Each structure stands twice: as structure tokens, then as C-alpha cells.
Coordinates of C-alpha atoms in Angstrom, one line a residue:
M1 CA -65.4 -71.3 40.8
K2 CA -64.4 -74.8 39.8
T3 CA -63.8 -77.6 42.2
I4 CA -62.2 -80.9 41.0
I5 CA -62.6 -84.0 43.1
I6 CA -60.4 -86.9 42.6
G7 CA -62.3 -90.1 43.6
G8 CA -66.0 -90.9 43.5
N9 CA -66.1 -92.5 46.9
P10 CA -68.3 -91.4 49.9
A11 CA -65.7 -88.9 51.0
G12 CA -65.5 -87.2 47.6
L13 CA -69.2 -87.2 47.0
S14 CA -69.9 -85.9 50.5
A15 CA -67.6 -83.0 49.7
A16 CA -69.3 -82.4 46.4
S17 CA -72.7 -82.4 47.9
A18 CA -71.8 -79.9 50.6
I19 CA -70.4 -77.5 48.1
R20 CA -73.5 -77.8 45.8
K21 CA -75.8 -77.2 48.7
K22 CA -74.4 -73.7 49.1
H23 CA -73.3 -72.9 45.5
K24 CA -75.8 -73.9 42.8
D25 CA -73.7 -72.2 40.1
W26 CA -70.2 -73.5 40.9
E27 CA -68.7 -76.0 38.5
I28 CA -68.0 -79.3 40.2
D29 CA -66.4 -82.3 38.5
V30 CA -65.8 -85.7 40.1
Y31 CA -63.3 -88.1 38.4
E32 CA -63.4 -91.8 39.3
K33 CA -61.1 -94.2 37.5
G34 CA -63.3 -97.2 38.2
Q35 CA -66.9 -98.2 37.4
Y36 CA -68.4 -97.9 40.8
I37 CA -69.0 -94.9 43.1
S38 CA -70.1 -94.3 46.6
Y39 CA -69.6 -97.7 48.2
G40 CA -67.9 -99.1 51.2
A41 CA -65.7 -102.2 51.4
C42 CA -67.5 -103.2 54.6
G43 CA -70.4 -104.8 52.7
I44 CA -68.2 -106.9 50.4
P45 CA -68.0 -110.1 52.6
Y46 CA -71.9 -110.2 52.7
F47 CA -72.1 -109.8 49.0
V48 CA -69.6 -112.6 48.4
A49 CA -71.5 -114.8 50.9
D50 CA -74.7 -114.0 48.9
D51 CA -76.5 -112.4 51.8
V52 CA -76.6 -109.4 49.5
K53 CA -77.7 -110.5 46.1
N54 CA -77.0 -107.5 44.0
L55 CA -73.7 -105.6 43.9
D56 CA -75.6 -102.3 43.2
N57 CA -77.2 -102.6 46.6
L58 CA -73.8 -101.8 48.2
M59 CA -73.9 -98.4 46.5
T60 CA -75.5 -95.5 48.3
L61 CA -75.5 -93.1 45.4
T62 CA -75.5 -93.5 41.6
K63 CA -73.9 -91.4 38.9
E64 CA -77.3 -90.7 37.4
G65 CA -78.8 -89.8 40.7
L66 CA -76.1 -87.4 41.6
M67 CA -76.5 -85.6 38.2
E68 CA -80.3 -85.5 38.3
K69 CA -80.8 -84.6 42.0
R70 CA -77.7 -82.6 42.8
N71 CA -76.2 -81.5 39.5
I72 CA -72.9 -83.1 40.2
P73 CA -71.3 -84.7 37.2
V74 CA -69.3 -87.9 37.9
H75 CA -67.0 -89.1 35.2
I76 CA -66.4 -92.8 35.7
Y77 CA -63.4 -94.5 33.9
H78 CA -61.5 -91.2 34.2
E79 CA -58.2 -91.4 36.0
V80 CA -56.3 -88.4 37.3
V81 CA -52.7 -89.3 36.4
S82 CA -51.0 -86.2 37.7
V83 CA -51.5 -82.8 39.4
D84 CA -49.6 -79.6 38.9
F85 CA -50.2 -77.6 42.1
N86 CA -48.4 -74.5 40.9
R87 CA -50.5 -74.2 37.7
K88 CA -53.6 -75.6 39.4
T89 CA -54.2 -78.2 36.8
V90 CA -54.9 -81.9 36.7
K91 CA -54.1 -84.3 33.9
I92 CA -56.9 -86.8 33.2
K93 CA -56.9 -90.0 31.2
A94 CA -60.2 -91.2 29.8
I95 CA -59.5 -94.9 30.2
Q96 CA -62.0 -96.2 27.6
S97 CA -60.8 -93.9 24.8
N98 CA -57.2 -93.6 26.0
R99 CA -57.5 -89.9 25.6
E100 CA -55.6 -87.5 27.9
F101 CA -56.7 -83.9 28.6
E102 CA -56.0 -81.2 31.2
E103 CA -58.4 -79.3 33.5
K104 CA -57.9 -76.2 35.7
Y105 CA -59.3 -75.9 39.2
D106 CA -59.8 -73.3 41.8
Y107 CA -60.2 -75.9 44.6
L108 CA -59.0 -79.5 44.6
V109 CA -60.3 -82.3 46.8
I110 CA -58.2 -85.5 46.9
T111 CA -60.3 -88.5 47.9
T112 CA -58.4 -91.2 46.1
G113 CA -59.1 -93.7 48.9
G114 CA -57.0 -96.7 49.9
Q115 CA -55.8 -99.8 48.1
S116 CA -54.8 -103.3 49.1
S117 CA -51.2 -103.6 50.2
T118 CA -48.7 -106.1 49.0
E119 CA -45.7 -104.5 50.5
K120 CA -45.1 -107.0 53.4
I121 CA -44.8 -110.0 51.1
Q122 CA -42.3 -110.7 48.3
I123 CA -44.7 -111.7 45.6
P124 CA -43.4 -112.3 42.0
N125 CA -45.2 -110.2 39.3
N126 CA -46.6 -113.4 37.6
I127 CA -48.3 -114.4 40.9
L128 CA -49.9 -111.0 41.4
T129 CA -51.8 -111.6 38.1
H130 CA -52.6 -115.2 38.8
S131 CA -56.3 -116.0 38.2
R132 CA -56.6 -117.6 41.7
L133 CA -55.0 -114.8 43.7
F134 CA -57.8 -112.5 44.9
K135 CA -58.1 -109.1 46.7
V136 CA -61.5 -108.0 48.1
H137 CA -61.0 -104.2 48.5
T138 CA -63.2 -103.0 45.6
L139 CA -66.6 -104.0 44.2
S140 CA -64.9 -105.2 41.0
Q141 CA -62.7 -107.5 43.0
A142 CA -65.6 -108.7 45.0
A143 CA -67.6 -109.5 41.9
K144 CA -64.7 -111.4 40.4
L145 CA -64.3 -113.6 43.5
K146 CA -68.0 -114.3 43.9
T147 CA -68.3 -115.4 40.3
F148 CA -65.2 -117.6 40.7
L149 CA -66.5 -119.3 43.8
Q150 CA -70.0 -119.9 42.4
S151 CA -68.7 -121.4 39.2
T152 CA -65.6 -123.3 40.3
K153 CA -65.2 -126.2 42.7
V154 CA -62.8 -125.0 45.4
E155 CA -61.8 -127.2 48.3
N156 CA -58.9 -125.2 49.9
V157 CA -58.6 -121.5 50.4
V158 CA -55.8 -119.6 52.2
I159 CA -56.5 -116.1 53.6
I160 CA -53.4 -114.0 54.2
G161 CA -54.3 -111.4 56.8
S162 CA -56.4 -111.6 60.0
G163 CA -57.8 -108.1 60.2
Y164 CA -61.4 -107.0 59.6
I165 CA -61.8 -108.3 56.0
G166 CA -59.8 -111.5 56.6
L167 CA -62.0 -112.4 59.5
E168 CA -65.3 -111.4 58.0
M169 CA -64.6 -113.2 54.7
L170 CA -64.3 -116.6 56.6
E171 CA -68.1 -116.8 56.8
A172 CA -68.4 -116.1 53.0
Y173 CA -66.1 -119.0 52.1
E174 CA -68.0 -121.3 54.5
A175 CA -71.3 -120.2 53.0
L176 CA -70.0 -121.1 49.5
N177 CA -69.0 -124.6 50.6
V178 CA -65.2 -124.3 50.8
K179 CA -64.2 -127.3 52.9
K180 CA -60.8 -126.2 54.1
I181 CA -60.1 -122.6 55.1
T182 CA -56.7 -121.5 56.5
L183 CA -56.2 -118.0 58.1
I184 CA -52.7 -116.6 58.5
G185 CA -51.9 -113.5 60.4
P186 CA -49.9 -111.9 63.3
R187 CA -53.0 -111.9 65.6
L188 CA -56.8 -111.9 65.5
N189 CA -57.3 -108.2 65.3
F190 CA -57.5 -107.6 69.0
R191 CA -54.5 -106.7 71.1
T192 CA -55.5 -108.6 74.3
K193 CA -57.0 -111.9 75.5
S194 CA -60.2 -110.9 73.7
Q195 CA -58.8 -112.6 70.7
D196 CA -59.1 -115.9 72.6
F197 CA -62.8 -115.7 72.1
I198 CA -62.4 -115.2 68.4
Q199 CA -60.0 -118.2 68.3
K200 CA -62.6 -120.4 70.0
E201 CA -65.2 -119.3 67.5
L202 CA -62.9 -120.2 64.6
E203 CA -62.1 -123.6 66.0
K204 CA -65.9 -124.3 66.2
H205 CA -66.0 -123.8 62.4
N206 CA -62.8 -125.8 61.8
I207 CA -60.8 -122.9 60.5
Q208 CA -57.1 -123.7 60.4
L209 CA -55.2 -120.9 62.2
I210 CA -51.6 -119.9 61.7
L211 CA -50.7 -117.0 63.9
Q212 CA -47.4 -115.2 64.4
N213 CA -45.8 -116.9 61.4
R214 CA -45.8 -114.5 58.4
V215 CA -45.9 -115.4 54.7
Q216 CA -42.7 -115.0 52.9
T217 CA -43.8 -115.5 49.3
L218 CA -46.2 -117.3 46.9
N219 CA -45.4 -119.7 44.1
Q220 CA -47.4 -121.0 41.2
I221 CA -48.0 -124.8 41.3
S222 CA -50.2 -124.7 38.2
D223 CA -52.9 -122.6 36.6
T224 CA -55.3 -123.9 39.3
S225 CA -53.1 -124.0 42.3
L226 CA -50.8 -121.8 44.4
E227 CA -48.3 -122.5 47.1
V228 CA -48.0 -120.3 50.2
I229 CA -44.5 -120.3 51.8
L230 CA -44.2 -119.2 55.4
Q231 CA -41.1 -117.7 57.0
D232 CA -40.4 -120.9 58.9
G233 CA -40.3 -122.8 55.6
T234 CA -43.8 -124.3 55.9
K235 CA -45.5 -124.8 52.5
L236 CA -49.3 -124.7 52.0
Q237 CA -51.1 -125.7 48.8
A238 CA -54.3 -123.7 47.9
D239 CA -56.9 -123.7 45.2
A240 CA -57.3 -120.0 45.8
V241 CA -55.5 -117.3 48.0
Q242 CA -57.0 -114.1 49.4
L243 CA -54.6 -111.3 50.0
S244 CA -55.8 -109.0 52.8
I245 CA -52.7 -107.8 54.6
G246 CA -53.7 -104.3 55.0
V247 CA -54.8 -101.1 53.2
I248 CA -52.4 -98.3 52.1
P249 CA -53.3 -94.8 50.8
A250 CA -53.8 -94.6 47.0
T251 CA -51.5 -91.6 46.7
Q252 CA -48.6 -92.7 44.6
M253 CA -49.0 -89.9 42.1
F254 CA -48.1 -87.4 44.9
K255 CA -44.9 -89.2 46.0
N256 CA -42.4 -86.6 44.7
T257 CA -44.6 -83.5 45.1
E258 CA -44.7 -80.8 47.7
L259 CA -47.8 -82.4 49.3
K260 CA -47.0 -83.5 52.8
T261 CA -47.8 -87.0 53.8
L262 CA -47.0 -89.6 56.4
P263 CA -44.2 -92.2 55.4
N264 CA -47.0 -94.5 54.2
G265 CA -48.4 -91.9 51.8
A266 CA -51.4 -90.7 53.9
I267 CA -52.0 -87.1 53.2
L268 CA -51.6 -84.8 56.2
V269 CA -54.7 -82.7 56.8
D270 CA -55.8 -80.2 59.5
E271 CA -59.1 -80.1 61.4
F272 CA -60.8 -78.7 58.3
C273 CA -59.2 -81.2 56.0
R274 CA -56.8 -78.7 54.4
T275 CA -53.5 -79.9 53.2
N276 CA -50.3 -77.9 53.3
I277 CA -51.1 -76.6 49.8
E278 CA -53.5 -73.7 49.5
K279 CA -57.0 -74.6 48.3
V280 CA -56.1 -78.3 48.2
Y281 CA -58.1 -80.5 50.6
S282 CA -58.1 -84.2 51.3
A283 CA -60.4 -86.6 53.1
G284 CA -61.2 -90.3 53.6
D285 CA -59.0 -93.4 53.2
C286 CA -56.1 -91.5 51.6
A287 CA -55.8 -88.9 54.4
T288 CA -54.8 -88.8 58.0
S289 CA -57.0 -88.4 61.1
Y290 CA -56.0 -87.0 64.4
H291 CA -56.1 -89.6 67.2
N292 CA -57.2 -88.0 70.4
L293 CA -55.5 -90.5 72.7
L294 CA -52.3 -91.0 70.7
K295 CA -52.1 -87.2 70.3
K296 CA -50.9 -87.5 66.7
D297 CA -52.0 -87.9 63.1
V298 CA -52.6 -91.5 62.1
Y299 CA -53.8 -93.5 59.2
L300 CA -56.9 -95.5 60.2
P301 CA -59.2 -95.8 57.2
L302 CA -62.8 -96.3 58.4
A303 CA -66.1 -95.3 56.7
P304 CA -67.6 -93.0 59.3
T305 CA -64.4 -90.9 59.3
A306 CA -64.4 -90.6 55.5
N307 CA -68.0 -89.4 55.4
K308 CA -67.4 -86.8 58.1
Q309 CA -64.1 -85.5 56.6
G310 CA -65.7 -85.2 53.2
R311 CA -68.6 -83.1 54.5
I312 CA -66.2 -80.9 56.4
A313 CA -63.9 -80.4 53.4
G314 CA -66.8 -79.4 51.2
S315 CA -68.4 -77.2 53.7
H316 CA -65.2 -75.3 54.4
I317 CA -64.6 -74.8 50.7
A318 CA -68.1 -73.5 50.2
G319 CA -67.8 -71.1 53.2
I320 CA -70.4 -72.9 55.2
P321 CA -69.8 -72.5 59.0
T322 CA -68.7 -75.9 60.2
S323 CA -67.2 -77.4 63.3
P324 CA -63.7 -78.8 62.9
F325 CA -63.1 -82.5 62.7
P326 CA -63.1 -83.7 66.3
G327 CA -60.6 -86.5 65.8
I328 CA -60.9 -90.2 66.3
I329 CA -60.3 -92.9 69.0
G330 CA -60.4 -95.9 66.7
T331 CA -63.9 -97.3 67.3
S332 CA -64.9 -100.3 65.2
V333 CA -67.2 -103.3 65.2
F334 CA -67.1 -106.5 63.2
K335 CA -68.6 -110.0 63.0
V336 CA -66.8 -113.3 63.0
F337 CA -69.3 -116.1 62.3
D338 CA -71.7 -116.0 65.3
L339 CA -69.4 -113.7 67.4
Y340 CA -69.9 -110.0 67.4
C341 CA -66.7 -108.0 68.2
A342 CA -65.9 -104.3 68.9
Q343 CA -63.1 -102.1 70.1
T344 CA -62.4 -98.5 70.9
G345 CA -59.6 -96.4 72.3
I346 CA -56.3 -98.0 73.3
Q347 CA -55.2 -101.0 75.3
E348 CA -52.7 -101.4 78.2
D349 CA -49.5 -101.9 76.2
I350 CA -50.0 -98.7 74.1
A351 CA -51.3 -96.7 77.1
K352 CA -48.2 -97.5 79.1
E353 CA -46.0 -96.4 76.2
L354 CA -47.9 -93.1 76.3
G355 CA -47.1 -92.6 80.0
Y356 CA -50.4 -93.6 81.5
N357 CA -50.4 -95.6 84.7
A358 CA -52.7 -98.1 83.0
T359 CA -54.1 -101.4 83.8
S360 CA -57.1 -103.4 82.5
I361 CA -59.7 -105.9 83.6
M362 CA -61.7 -108.5 81.7
I363 CA -65.2 -109.7 82.7
T364 CA -67.5 -112.3 81.2
N365 CA -71.2 -111.9 82.0
N366 CA -74.6 -112.7 80.6
E367 CA -75.4 -110.4 77.7
I368 CA -79.1 -110.4 78.7
A369 CA -81.0 -111.7 81.8
H370 CA -79.8 -115.2 82.7
Y371 CA -83.4 -116.6 82.7
Y372 CA -84.3 -115.1 79.3
P373 CA -84.3 -117.7 76.4
N374 CA -80.9 -118.1 74.7
A375 CA -79.0 -116.1 77.2
K376 CA -75.2 -116.3 76.5
K377 CA -72.0 -114.8 77.8
M378 CA -70.3 -111.7 76.5
S379 CA -66.9 -110.3 77.4
I380 CA -65.6 -106.8 78.1
Q381 CA -61.9 -105.9 78.3
L382 CA -61.6 -102.5 79.9
C383 CA -58.5 -100.4 80.0
F384 CA -58.1 -97.4 82.4
D385 CA -55.7 -95.2 84.2
I386 CA -55.2 -96.1 87.9
D387 CA -54.3 -92.6 89.0
T388 CA -56.8 -90.4 87.1
H389 CA -59.5 -93.1 86.7
L390 CA -59.8 -92.1 83.0
V391 CA -61.4 -94.6 80.6
L392 CA -58.8 -95.4 77.9
G393 CA -60.2 -98.3 75.8
A394 CA -62.4 -101.3 75.6
E395 CA -62.8 -104.5 73.6
I396 CA -66.0 -106.6 73.4
T397 CA -67.0 -110.0 72.2
A398 CA -70.7 -110.9 72.3
P399 CA -73.2 -113.4 71.0
S400 CA -75.2 -110.7 69.3
S401 CA -75.0 -107.2 67.9
L402 CA -76.8 -106.1 71.1
G403 CA -73.7 -106.8 73.2
A404 CA -71.2 -105.5 70.6
K405 CA -72.9 -102.2 70.2
K406 CA -72.3 -101.5 73.9
I407 CA -68.9 -100.3 72.6
D408 CA -70.6 -97.0 71.8
V409 CA -71.0 -96.3 75.5
F410 CA -67.3 -96.7 76.0
A411 CA -66.5 -94.6 72.9
T412 CA -68.7 -91.9 74.3
A413 CA -67.1 -92.1 77.7
I414 CA -63.6 -91.7 76.2
A415 CA -64.7 -88.8 74.0
A416 CA -66.2 -87.1 77.0
H417 CA -63.1 -87.7 79.2
M418 CA -65.2 -89.7 81.6
K419 CA -63.8 -91.6 84.5
I420 CA -64.5 -95.1 85.8
D421 CA -66.5 -93.4 88.5
D422 CA -68.7 -91.8 85.9
L423 CA -69.3 -95.1 84.2
Q424 CA -70.5 -96.6 87.5
Q425 CA -73.2 -94.0 87.8
L426 CA -74.7 -94.3 84.2
D427 CA -78.4 -94.8 84.1
L428 CA -78.4 -97.6 81.6
S429 CA -81.6 -99.3 80.4
Y430 CA -82.8 -102.6 81.7
A431 CA -85.3 -105.3 80.6
P432 CA -84.6 -109.0 80.5
P433 CA -84.4 -109.3 76.6
F434 CA -81.8 -106.4 76.5
A435 CA -79.6 -106.7 79.6
P436 CA -79.3 -108.0 83.1
V437 CA -80.2 -105.7 86.0
W438 CA -76.5 -105.1 86.4
D439 CA -75.4 -104.3 82.8
P440 CA -72.0 -105.8 81.9
I441 CA -70.8 -102.2 81.4
L442 CA -71.6 -101.4 85.1
I443 CA -70.0 -104.7 86.2
A444 CA -66.8 -103.9 84.4
A445 CA -66.8 -100.4 85.9
N446 CA -67.3 -101.7 89.4
I447 CA -64.4 -104.1 89.1
A448 CA -62.2 -101.5 87.5
R449 CA -62.9 -99.0 90.3
K450 CA -61.5 -101.4 92.9
K451 CA -58.1 -101.2 91.1
C452 CA -58.0 -97.4 91.0
K453 CA -56.3 -95.3 93.6

């Protein structure tokens, strides 16, 4: 049996490892068009900020290690340019030699990942290749930006996009002595008043915020300067521009094939990561996940999902008994300067659209005992159904990772279909350095219960 895996990212390598664990004699080939394998974009802001000194430290596996320890060949600088599902063949281009060749497969795993989107902004082609327009989705892009910032005097940076990467990169620019940083986006990641806490944190660091005013286009002022033009006509000059307006699936090669996708190109998969084509699987940032609250397949590319899906795909191919993918509820955590933020589930606006009799409460409370040194406030935004008392979603802002990681309690509660009443009864840990006697989770649950029927 021969399995071809398109993409040397964590999803693809998890699939390959699962197959190899059961079948020592199967032929497995991983094709990766870039130089780097098995890394996550989550670590990029900390590399650019120089908290992580070596780019290789962001990689969890190496090409050599995979071959030596698991007998999995990874062919870097090899791009799969097309797939013939009827003939079960892939056409591969060896980038360094410009040679093209064809390979047959018995099983195919598509883990092409995601890529930075430019679809929402009309950017001329000459600007897309400008030396001072940066993306930070790949390690190569991160290395390019870090080298630029360390070798060039930069006074003014504009970040287009206020999602995870846009917010996390602010700290990197400040660490590298950029004096003026402007952030443009529709909102500060959260859907509720939780974003007010992020805004206050950004104001403390003198970040110029432009919200709910989208970018229309970019112009070149010179080789060392760009102009950002907003929809209301406002023009901003920048020494450098970071484009982080979202991630889309890297699935263009399948656009006119029989492979079923969402409108954005995300490959539709079932609970075992099977596509609609026999013996073709997909996982990770190019594939869909089933959202347990929205009750539909969605595109929400996050690292834990990619790793889980890759392992399930490989195990299913290998014939290893495996549980189906349980679905997601959108749990994430991120850091904005000295503010630690997290979210899970859905919030009131979406919940009402889905037919829930939803409401929400927000509390601010000490993260740890008030008398313990450096005690500070954290916030919890909790969404729930008034009739059924079901926990539907939560958002957290906190002064440390200790508070932000409380999101995992809410994620567990939602996955277990727990009610506000159940949250009230949780036996949560207590000691002054870790929490008040009444944990903020319990306080939020107590207040929420008063609003339930």
C-alpha cells in the first residue's frame, strides 16, 4: 500500500505517524513545497519579538528525525501541482530542479494547510510584492520580517487585521522599538464588551486603533514607504505594513474537481476525516470541522484540531480502531501585551440566531485572593440559555495565564452539556496564590443562575 500526504505540517505528519505505527512496510511519502515542516504559526510573534531566538525551535519534528525514527520520507521543496482522483495519481514539481513527475497512490491525505488571505482588499500586484508589505503566516515570512526589523530603522508600522496574529504581533513590534503602531480591524477579536479590556490594554501601550473602518487599498509612495487608504478616504503613511486579514484554505488546485468543499475552499470531511472521494482524506487547516453548537461544518483553523484530525485520518487509513472526531466549540487563548484572553463556545448574538433564549452576564473579580501580592482583576463574560440553563459560551480577560486558562473549565462544561446549576456545584481548587475562596467561575455561575427561569 502507498499513501501520499500533501503537506508536511502537523496534521500531515500526525497522519503519517499513525499509519507507520501499524504498518511498518507500507510506503508513505510526504510532499512539502516549502523548507519547513511540523510547525505552528502560533509561535511566530514570539520569534519575531526575539523571545524565541532560533526559528528551528518552533519545529516539533525534523525531516531527518522522521526518517531515522519513523521511516517516513519527507520531500521538501516538492509541490503537488495537481491530483487525478480517477487515476489515483498526483503530479509533483521538484521546485529546485524544476522537474515534474507523477506518483500513484492507494490512499491520499490532503493537509495543504491554510494561507494568508488578501481577498477582502483590492491590492495591486506590484504592492503585493513590495519589500515592505509583510505576511506572518509561515516561518519563511516570519524570518523575513524579523531580519528586516532588526536591520532597518522603522518608525511607523500599520497592521491590517485585528485577529489573533494581528493582536499578538503588537508586542513584537514594540519589543523591536517601533515607535508608532497602528492597528486596523472590524473589532478586537471578541464579540462582546470583553474587547473593551483589550482596548484599554492597547491604549496603555499607545497603539493607534482604527476599528470598523476597513482598508480599501494600498499604494506605493516609494521603495521605503507605503500608503494605506481606508474606505472613508483616510490615508495613512507607513514604513511597513503587515497584512493579517485572515486565513483561507490552501486548496486552489481542487477548485474545479469533484472534491466537495465549502464556498471558501475548505474541504468537507466526516468524523473520520474522509472526503467525498473514496480513499481520499483531509485534515487540518485546509479542512472543515463540525461545530457542536452551530450544528454545521465550519472553517476554524486551530492547531489542536489539526493534530487530532491528522491522527484520526492516519489511524482510520491504517485500520486502527479510533474514536470519531468529536467536533469543536471554538476554544482559543491568546496574549495581548500583559493581558491574557480566551474564548469558547458562542455568544449571545449568535445564540439567539440559533434559537436559544440566550442572555449573558459579565463579572470582574480578583483573579487571586485580594490580599495576596499583585492581586489584579479579571473578567468573565458568560453566555447561557435562560430556559434550559445550558452553558453556551464564555470570554475571559485576565492579568495572567492563570486566569485565562480558566476557559478550559467552560469548554469542558459546554462539551459535557453542563448547566449553570452544575457550574455552581463544581469543587474548584482554592489557595490564595491561585484563586479567591469564591473562584470567579463560581461567582459568574451564581450571578447567571439568578437570571435563569
